[in-house]
Short mmCIF file of C-alpha atoms in Angstrom, two decimals:
data_model
loop_
_atom_site.label_atom_id
_atom_site.label_comp_id
_atom_site.label_asym_id
_atom_site.label_seq_id
_atom_site.Cartn_x
_atom_site.Cartn_y
_atom_site.Cartn_z
CA MET A 112 37.03 -60.46 159.88
CA SER A 113 40.01 -62.77 159.83
CA ASN A 114 38.24 -65.98 160.89
CA THR A 115 35.04 -65.66 158.89
CA PRO A 116 34.68 -67.82 155.77
CA MET A 117 34.13 -65.59 152.75
CA ALA A 118 31.68 -68.10 151.27
CA ALA A 119 29.42 -67.81 154.30
CA SER A 120 26.13 -65.94 154.00
CA PRO A 121 26.07 -62.31 155.18
CA LEU A 122 24.09 -63.40 158.26
CA THR A 123 26.62 -66.11 159.16
CA ARG A 124 29.48 -63.64 158.66
CA ALA A 125 27.73 -61.14 160.97
CA VAL A 126 27.21 -63.79 163.67
CA LEU A 127 30.86 -64.85 163.49
CA GLU A 128 31.99 -61.22 163.58
CA ILE A 129 29.94 -60.62 166.73
CA ASP A 130 31.25 -63.88 168.25
CA GLU A 131 34.83 -62.78 167.57
CA TYR A 132 34.13 -59.34 169.07
CA ALA A 133 32.61 -60.92 172.20
CA SER A 134 35.53 -63.32 172.43
CA GLY A 135 37.94 -60.39 172.47
CA LEU A 136 36.14 -59.03 175.55
CA GLY A 137 36.71 -62.26 177.48
CA TRP A 138 34.29 -64.35 179.49
CA ASP A 139 31.90 -63.39 182.29
CA GLN A 140 30.43 -60.57 180.23
CA PRO A 141 26.86 -59.27 180.25
CA ALA A 142 24.50 -59.94 177.36
CA ARG A 143 25.02 -57.66 174.36
CA LEU A 144 22.41 -56.62 171.81
CA PHE A 145 23.18 -55.60 168.23
CA ALA A 146 21.15 -54.04 165.44
CA LEU A 147 22.00 -55.45 162.01
CA VAL A 148 21.90 -52.99 159.14
CA ASP A 149 22.47 -53.41 155.42
CA THR A 150 26.07 -52.28 154.84
CA ALA A 151 25.49 -50.86 151.35
CA ARG A 152 22.43 -48.91 152.53
CA LEU A 153 24.38 -47.61 155.53
CA ARG A 154 27.16 -46.31 153.27
CA VAL A 155 24.65 -44.41 151.12
CA GLN A 156 22.30 -43.12 153.83
CA GLU A 157 24.81 -42.50 156.64
CA PRO A 158 28.24 -41.94 155.04
CA SER A 159 29.74 -40.30 158.12
CA LEU A 160 28.65 -43.19 160.35
CA ALA A 161 29.93 -45.68 157.77
CA ALA A 162 33.28 -43.87 157.76
CA GLN A 163 33.33 -43.88 161.57
CA LEU A 164 32.76 -47.65 161.47
CA GLY A 165 35.53 -48.09 158.89
CA LEU A 166 33.10 -49.16 156.16
CA ASP A 167 33.84 -46.46 153.60
CA ALA A 168 36.92 -48.15 152.15
CA GLU A 169 35.52 -51.68 151.97
CA SER A 170 34.79 -53.03 148.51
CA GLU A 171 32.17 -55.55 149.61
CA SER A 172 28.74 -54.23 148.71
CA ALA A 173 26.60 -56.99 150.21
CA GLY A 174 26.69 -57.60 153.91
CA LEU A 175 25.38 -56.75 157.32
CA THR A 176 26.94 -54.38 159.79
CA PRO A 177 26.34 -55.10 163.50
CA ILE A 178 25.88 -52.01 165.66
CA GLU A 179 26.01 -52.59 169.41
CA GLN A 180 23.09 -51.14 171.33
CA ASP A 181 22.92 -49.80 174.88
CA GLU A 182 23.55 -52.25 177.68
CA VAL A 183 21.06 -55.02 178.26
CA PRO A 184 19.63 -54.55 181.76
CA THR A 185 20.71 -57.17 184.26
CA ASP A 186 17.88 -56.49 186.72
CA ARG A 187 15.11 -58.07 184.64
CA PRO A 188 14.63 -61.34 182.77
CA LEU A 189 16.03 -61.35 179.24
CA ASP A 190 12.73 -62.41 177.63
CA GLU A 191 10.93 -59.57 179.42
CA PHE A 192 13.52 -57.05 178.16
CA LEU A 193 13.31 -58.35 174.58
CA GLY A 194 9.53 -57.86 174.72
CA THR A 195 10.11 -54.10 175.07
CA ILE A 196 12.20 -53.69 171.92
CA ALA A 197 10.99 -52.13 168.68
CA TRP A 198 13.32 -51.55 165.74
CA PRO A 199 13.23 -48.77 163.14
CA ASP A 200 12.78 -49.78 159.50
CA ALA A 201 16.49 -49.28 158.74
CA VAL A 202 17.32 -52.24 161.00
CA VAL A 203 17.09 -55.45 158.92
CA GLY A 204 17.92 -57.79 161.80
CA CYS A 205 19.25 -58.09 165.30
CA ALA A 206 21.61 -60.26 167.28
CA LEU A 207 22.25 -61.06 170.90
CA THR A 208 25.24 -62.61 172.57
CA VAL A 209 24.76 -64.13 175.99
CA GLU A 210 26.63 -66.54 178.26
CA ARG A 211 24.87 -69.44 179.94
CA LEU A 212 25.53 -72.75 181.66
CA MET A 213 24.35 -75.81 179.81
CA LEU A 214 24.15 -79.49 180.55
CA PRO A 215 24.42 -82.43 178.17
CA PRO A 216 21.13 -84.11 177.20
CA SER A 217 22.03 -87.06 179.43
CA ALA A 218 21.60 -84.82 182.50
CA GLU A 219 17.90 -84.15 181.78
CA ALA A 220 16.86 -87.36 183.53
CA GLN A 221 18.73 -86.26 186.66
CA VAL A 222 16.89 -82.95 187.14
CA PRO A 223 15.14 -82.98 190.53
CA GLN A 224 11.39 -82.41 190.33
CA GLY A 225 9.71 -79.40 191.89
CA LEU A 226 12.67 -77.00 191.87
CA SER A 227 12.03 -73.29 191.69
CA GLU A 228 13.77 -71.34 188.93
CA ALA A 229 16.44 -70.25 191.41
CA GLY A 230 16.80 -73.81 192.69
CA LEU A 231 17.20 -75.16 189.17
CA ALA A 232 19.84 -72.52 188.37
CA LYS A 233 21.75 -73.50 191.51
CA TRP A 234 21.48 -77.20 190.65
CA VAL A 235 22.82 -76.59 187.11
CA ALA A 236 25.64 -74.37 188.40
CA GLU A 237 26.78 -77.16 190.74
CA HIS A 238 26.38 -80.03 188.25
CA PRO A 239 29.73 -81.70 187.44
CA GLU A 240 28.93 -81.92 183.70
CA ARG A 241 27.97 -78.25 183.27
CA GLN A 242 29.61 -76.27 180.50
CA GLU A 243 29.85 -72.54 180.06
CA VAL A 244 28.76 -71.45 176.61
CA ARG A 245 28.56 -68.14 174.78
CA MET A 246 25.64 -68.05 172.37
CA THR A 247 25.38 -65.51 169.58
CA VAL A 248 22.02 -65.60 167.84
CA ALA A 249 20.93 -63.38 164.96
CA VAL A 250 17.68 -63.07 163.04
CA LEU A 251 16.53 -61.05 160.06
CA ARG A 252 13.10 -59.55 159.44
CA ASP A 253 12.52 -62.15 156.71
CA GLY A 254 12.78 -64.96 159.30
CA SER A 255 16.34 -66.04 158.51
CA ARG A 256 18.34 -67.01 161.55
CA GLU A 257 21.87 -68.05 162.46
CA SER A 258 23.66 -68.98 165.68
CA ALA A 259 27.19 -69.46 166.92
CA LEU A 260 28.09 -71.42 170.06
CA ARG A 261 31.47 -71.23 171.77
CA LEU A 262 32.32 -73.38 174.78
CA ARG A 263 34.56 -71.81 177.38
CA GLU A 264 36.68 -74.97 177.59
CA LYS A 265 37.22 -74.87 173.80
CA ASP A 266 37.64 -71.12 173.41
CA SER A 267 39.04 -70.99 169.89
CA PRO A 268 37.70 -69.53 166.62
CA THR A 269 38.11 -72.96 165.01
CA GLU A 270 35.85 -74.56 167.66
CA VAL A 271 32.80 -72.32 167.11
CA LEU A 272 29.70 -74.26 166.11
CA THR A 273 27.27 -72.52 163.75
CA GLY A 274 23.79 -73.32 162.53
CA PRO A 275 20.33 -71.80 162.24
CA GLU A 276 18.60 -74.07 164.78
CA LEU A 277 21.12 -74.22 167.64
CA VAL A 278 19.20 -71.89 169.98
CA PRO A 279 15.62 -71.86 168.65
CA GLY A 280 14.00 -70.27 171.70
CA LEU A 281 16.31 -67.27 171.67
CA ALA A 282 15.92 -66.93 167.87
CA GLU A 283 12.14 -66.86 168.31
CA ALA A 284 12.39 -64.22 171.04
CA LEU A 285 14.58 -62.06 168.81
CA THR A 286 12.22 -62.53 165.85
CA ALA A 287 9.35 -61.31 168.05
CA THR A 288 11.12 -57.93 168.39
CA PHE A 289 10.18 -57.27 164.74
CA GLU A 290 6.49 -58.04 165.13
CA ASP A 291 4.02 -55.16 165.32
#
C-alpha cells in the first residue's frame, strides 16, 4: 500500500487499501463487499491462500487482509441485502465500498416535501450542488469502525477523508451483519 500511513491502525490501513483498489477500477462501479480477516491467522491457517494473495513474504504480522466477496446484487436495496449476510468466525470484520450522490448540509432546507424515494433520488441527481462520492466503510466484530470518503471532483489519494463516524448509518448496517 503506497499511500497508506504506516502509523495508521490496521483498520484504517485496510479501509485505505480498499479505497485505493476501488479507485484503480474507476468511477461508476457497483458496490463491493469485503471480508476482513486477520493477516497473521490467515498465513497460519490458510498458507496457500496467503501465498496466492501475496502475503507469505510480508514481514508485518499485525494487520487485516480484505477479501472481495461475490458481487453485491443491484436488483435489491443495499440494506435489504446486508440483512441477509452472515459471516464465519474467521472473518473479524467487513467493509463495503459504494458510490452515492450527496448534497451539502445547506441543501437540506431546499428538499421538497412529500417526494417519493424515486422522486427524491431524481431531485438530488439534478441538484446543482450535488457531489459524487465513493464511501468505503469498514467495521470489526468488536464494534470498531472506520470510513474513507473520496469525492469524484477531488479524485486523489491525498484528498481522501477518513474517520470512524463519517457514514454512521452504513457502519451500523455492516455491524448488524455480525449479530446473531
